[in-house]
CSV table of C-alpha atoms and ligand atoms in Angstrom, one decimal:
chain,number,residue,atom,x,y,z
A,1,MET,CA,0.0,0.1,-0.5
A,2,CYS,CA,2.9,2.5,0.7
A,3,PRO,CA,6.1,2.3,-1.9
A,4,ARG,CA,7.8,4.1,-0.7
A,5,LEU,CA,7.7,2.2,2.5
A,6,LYS,CA,8.3,-0.8,0.8
A,7,THR,CA,11.5,0.3,-1.0
A,8,TYR,CA,13.0,1.2,2.6
A,9,ARG,CA,11.9,-2.3,3.9
A,10,GLU,CA,13.2,-4.0,0.9
A,11,GLU,CA,16.7,-2.0,1.9
A,12,ASN,CA,16.5,-2.4,5.6
A,13,ARG,CA,15.9,-6.5,4.7
A,14,ARG,CA,19.2,-6.5,1.9
A,15,ALA,CA,21.0,-4.6,4.6
A,16,GLU,CA,19.7,-6.2,8.2
A,17,PRO,CA,18.7,-9.7,6.8
A,18,GLN,CA,18.6,-10.8,10.3
A,19,TRP,CA,16.7,-8.4,11.2
A,20,HIS,CA,12.3,-8.2,11.3
A,21,ASN,CA,12.0,-5.3,8.6
A,22,ALA,CA,8.0,-5.9,8.5
A,23,PRO,CA,5.3,-3.9,9.5
A,24,VAL,CA,5.4,-4.3,13.8
A,25,PRO,CA,2.0,-6.2,15.3
A,26,SER,CA,0.8,-4.7,17.8
A,27,PHE,CA,1.5,-6.3,21.3
A,28,GLY,CA,-0.4,-7.1,24.6
A,29,SER,CA,-3.9,-8.7,25.1
A,30,ALA,CA,-6.7,-7.0,22.8
A,31,ASP,CA,-8.8,-7.1,25.9
A,32,ALA,CA,-6.9,-5.1,27.3
A,33,ARG,CA,-8.6,-1.7,28.8
A,34,LEU,CA,-5.3,0.6,27.9
A,35,LEU,CA,-4.1,1.5,24.8
A,36,ILE,CA,-1.0,2.9,23.8
A,37,VAL,CA,-0.7,4.5,20.4
A,38,GLY,CA,3.2,5.7,19.1
A,39,LEU,CA,3.7,7.0,15.8
A,40,ALA,CA,6.6,4.8,13.8
A,41,PRO,CA,8.4,1.9,14.6
A,42,GLY,CA,12.1,3.1,14.8
A,43,VAL,CA,14.3,1.5,12.2
A,44,ARG,CA,16.9,0.1,14.6
A,45,GLY,CA,14.7,-0.8,17.7
A,46,ALA,CA,10.6,-2.1,16.9
A,47,ASN,CA,12.5,-2.6,13.2
A,48,ARG,CA,15.0,-5.0,14.0
A,49,THR,CA,13.1,-7.2,17.3
A,50,GLY,CA,9.5,-7.3,16.4
A,51,ARG,CA,8.1,-5.3,18.7
A,52,PRO,CA,6.3,-1.9,19.3
A,53,PHE,CA,8.9,0.7,21.2
A,54,THR,CA,11.4,-2.6,21.9
A,55,GLY,CA,15.0,-1.3,21.6
A,56,ASP,CA,14.7,1.6,20.6
A,57,TYR,CA,15.2,5.3,23.4
A,58,ALA,CA,12.3,5.5,23.4
A,59,GLY,CA,11.5,1.7,25.2
A,60,ASP,CA,13.1,2.7,28.0
A,61,LEU,CA,10.7,5.3,29.3
A,62,LEU,CA,7.7,3.9,27.9
A,63,TYR,CA,8.2,0.4,29.5
A,64,ALA,CA,10.2,2.1,32.8
A,65,THR,CA,6.4,4.4,33.2
A,66,LEU,CA,4.1,1.1,32.4
A,67,GLY,CA,6.2,-1.0,35.0
A,68,LYS,CA,5.7,2.1,38.0
A,69,TYR,CA,2.0,2.4,36.8
A,70,SER,CA,1.4,-1.4,37.4
A,71,PHE,CA,0.4,-1.8,33.1
A,72,ALA,CA,4.0,-4.0,32.8
A,73,GLN,CA,5.2,-6.4,34.8
A,74,GLY,CA,8.7,-8.2,34.6
A,75,GLU,CA,12.4,-6.6,33.6
A,76,TYR,CA,12.1,-4.6,29.3
A,77,ARG,CA,15.7,-5.8,28.6
A,78,ALA,CA,15.2,-4.4,24.6
A,79,ASP,CA,14.1,-8.2,23.6
A,80,PRO,CA,10.9,-9.5,22.4
A,81,ALA,CA,12.1,-12.3,24.2
A,82,ASP,CA,12.3,-10.7,27.4
A,83,GLY,CA,10.0,-11.7,28.9
A,84,LEU,CA,8.2,-8.7,29.5
A,85,GLU,CA,4.4,-8.8,30.1
A,86,LEU,CA,1.6,-5.7,29.4
A,87,VAL,CA,-0.4,-5.7,32.0
A,88,ASP,CA,-4.2,-4.6,30.9
A,89,CYS,CA,-2.1,-2.3,28.5
A,90,ARG,CA,-1.5,-3.0,24.6
A,91,ILE,CA,0.7,-0.7,22.3
A,92,THR,CA,0.7,-0.6,19.4
A,93,ASN,CA,1.5,2.3,16.1
A,94,ALA,CA,0.2,4.6,14.1
A,95,VAL,CA,2.1,4.4,10.7
A,96,ARG,CA,3.4,-0.4,10.9
A,97,CYS,CA,6.3,0.0,9.3
A,98,VAL,CA,9.8,1.7,9.4
A,99,PRO,CA,9.4,5.7,7.7
A,100,PRO,CA,12.6,6.9,6.6
A,101,GLN,CA,14.0,9.7,9.3
A,102,ASN,CA,11.0,8.5,11.2
A,103,LYS,CA,9.0,10.5,9.3
A,104,PRO,CA,6.3,9.3,8.3
A,105,LEU,CA,4.2,11.0,5.1
A,106,PRO,CA,0.2,11.6,5.6
A,107,ILE,CA,-0.7,9.6,2.5
A,108,GLU,CA,1.1,7.0,4.3
A,109,MET,CA,-0.6,8.0,8.0
A,110,ASN,CA,-3.8,7.0,5.7
A,111,ALA,CA,-2.8,4.4,4.4
A,112,CYS,CA,-2.0,2.9,7.6
A,113,ARG,CA,-5.4,4.4,9.7
A,114,PRO,CA,-7.8,1.2,8.7
A,115,PHE,CA,-5.2,-0.8,11.3
A,116,LEU,CA,-6.0,1.3,13.8
A,117,SER,CA,-9.4,1.6,13.3
A,118,ARG,CA,-9.0,-1.9,13.4
A,119,THR,CA,-6.8,-2.2,16.6
A,120,LEU,CA,-9.6,-0.4,18.6
A,121,ALA,CA,-12.0,-2.0,17.5
A,122,ALA,CA,-11.6,-4.8,17.9
A,123,MET,CA,-10.8,-4.3,21.8
A,124,PRO,CA,-14.1,-4.8,23.2
A,125,SER,CA,-13.1,-3.7,27.0
A,126,LEU,CA,-11.0,-0.4,25.9
A,127,ARG,CA,-11.4,2.9,28.1
A,128,ALA,CA,-8.5,4.2,27.8
A,129,ILE,CA,-6.2,5.5,24.9
A,130,VAL,CA,-2.8,7.3,25.3
A,131,ALA,CA,-1.7,8.6,22.1
A,132,LEU,CA,2.1,9.9,22.7
A,133,GLY,CA,2.1,12.9,19.8
A,134,ARG,CA,0.1,15.0,17.5
A,135,ILE,CA,0.8,11.9,15.1
A,136,ALA,CA,-0.3,9.4,17.1
A,137,HIS,CA,-3.7,12.4,18.5
A,138,GLU,CA,-4.7,12.6,15.4
A,139,SER,CA,-4.1,9.5,13.5
A,140,THR,CA,-6.5,8.2,16.6
A,141,ILE,CA,-9.1,11.4,16.8
A,142,ARG,CA,-9.4,9.9,13.2
A,143,ALA,CA,-9.6,6.2,13.3
A,144,LEU,CA,-12.2,7.6,16.1
A,145,ASP,CA,-14.3,9.3,12.9
A,146,ARG,CA,-14.2,12.6,15.4
A,147,LYS,CA,-13.2,16.2,14.4
A,148,LEU,CA,-9.6,17.6,14.8
A,149,SER,CA,-11.0,20.9,15.3
A,150,GLN,CA,-12.6,19.4,18.5
A,151,HIS,CA,-10.1,17.6,19.8
A,152,PRO,CA,-7.0,19.9,19.4
A,153,PHE,CA,-3.0,17.7,20.6
A,154,GLY,CA,-2.0,19.2,23.6
A,155,HIS,CA,0.3,17.6,26.1
A,156,GLY,CA,-1.5,16.7,28.9
A,157,ALA,CA,-5.4,17.2,28.2
A,158,THR,CA,-8.3,14.8,28.1
A,159,HIS,CA,-10.8,13.8,25.1
A,160,ARG,CA,-13.5,12.3,26.0
A,161,ILE,CA,-15.1,10.1,23.2
A,162,ASP,CA,-18.1,8.4,23.1
A,163,CYS,CA,-17.5,5.5,20.1
A,164,ASN,CA,-20.3,3.7,19.8
A,165,GLY,CA,-22.3,3.6,23.1
A,166,ARG,CA,-18.4,3.2,25.4
A,167,GLU,CA,-16.3,5.6,26.8
A,168,ILE,CA,-13.3,6.1,26.0
A,169,THR,CA,-11.1,8.9,27.2
A,170,LEU,CA,-7.9,9.5,25.0
A,171,PHE,CA,-4.7,10.9,26.8
A,172,ASP,CA,-1.8,13.1,25.1
A,173,SER,CA,1.8,13.4,26.0
A,174,TYR,CA,4.4,14.5,23.5
A,175,HIS,CA,6.3,11.2,22.2
A,176,CYS,CA,9.1,9.9,24.5
A,177,SER,CA,11.5,10.4,22.1
A,178,ARG,CA,15.0,11.1,22.3
A,179,TYR,CA,15.0,14.6,20.7
A,180,ASN,CA,11.9,15.6,22.9
A,181,THR,CA,14.0,14.0,25.9
A,182,ASN,CA,17.3,15.7,25.3
A,183,THR,CA,15.7,19.5,24.4
A,184,GLY,CA,13.3,19.4,27.5
A,185,VAL,CA,9.8,19.5,26.0
A,186,LEU,CA,9.5,16.4,27.2
A,187,THR,CA,10.6,15.5,31.4
A,188,GLU,CA,10.5,11.9,33.0
A,189,ALA,CA,7.8,13.8,35.6
A,190,MET,CA,5.5,14.6,32.8
A,191,PHE,CA,5.4,11.7,31.1
A,192,HIS,CA,4.9,9.9,34.2
A,193,ASP,CA,1.9,12.3,35.5
A,194,VAL,CA,0.4,11.6,32.5
A,195,PHE,CA,0.0,7.9,33.0
A,196,LYS,CA,-0.8,8.6,36.4
A,197,SER,CA,-3.9,10.0,35.2
A,198,VAL,CA,-4.5,7.1,33.5
A,199,ARG,CA,-4.3,4.5,36.4
A,200,LYS,CA,-6.5,6.4,38.5
A,201,HIS,CA,-8.9,7.0,35.5
A,202,LEU,CA,-8.5,2.9,35.2
A,203,ASP,CA,-8.9,2.5,38.9
A,204,ASN,CA,-12.0,4.5,39.4
B,301,URA,N1,9.5,2.8,18.6
B,301,URA,C1,8.3,2.8,18.2
B,301,URA,O1,7.4,1.6,18.5
B,301,URA,N2,6.7,3.9,17.7
B,301,URA,C2,7.1,4.5,18.5
B,301,URA,O2,6.6,5.8,17.9
B,301,URA,C3,8.8,5.0,18.6
B,301,URA,C4,9.2,4.4,18.6
């Protein structure tokens, strides 16, 4: 569906035949109440290991935070064989194939959205979504058939969305990327606060 991503994948396959080099599936049970939506696999992270955020710099903060708020158990060792389990939580990406320079094009986000919609539809207990970054937020709002003008992205913002009779709360966060954490756009405390709110929401 995405010629540019296919070409890039084939290049990666030639250079690193041992890597996953394919669309990265969601991680965690479809029965979870929480879904985390990332941007897209990193080339040496999820695209290499086949598990979202695994081996990516962003995964260090994400998985540590999930452990802190009891959404993960076990030790995260940046390896899909580390035995880490998500608890009441699932992780997916707005775009499932690795894009060059971590930058998916709008046409690629649109092409991948049906997969996100299906992921959402296949989660019967879904109550909360964390969107990591503006692109994940926008793709999620569109996948839920809502208007961006009514649901603007903002770190720490929450959006209550009625989805065919079930109420879902979308929590926005800046993406936990190396760039955002190195530049101070996102601190560990800011990221923790988002998941603290999610925990409180789900425990109510
Ligand atoms: N790895 C992922 O799987 N998703 C991101 O958004 C970033 C890194």
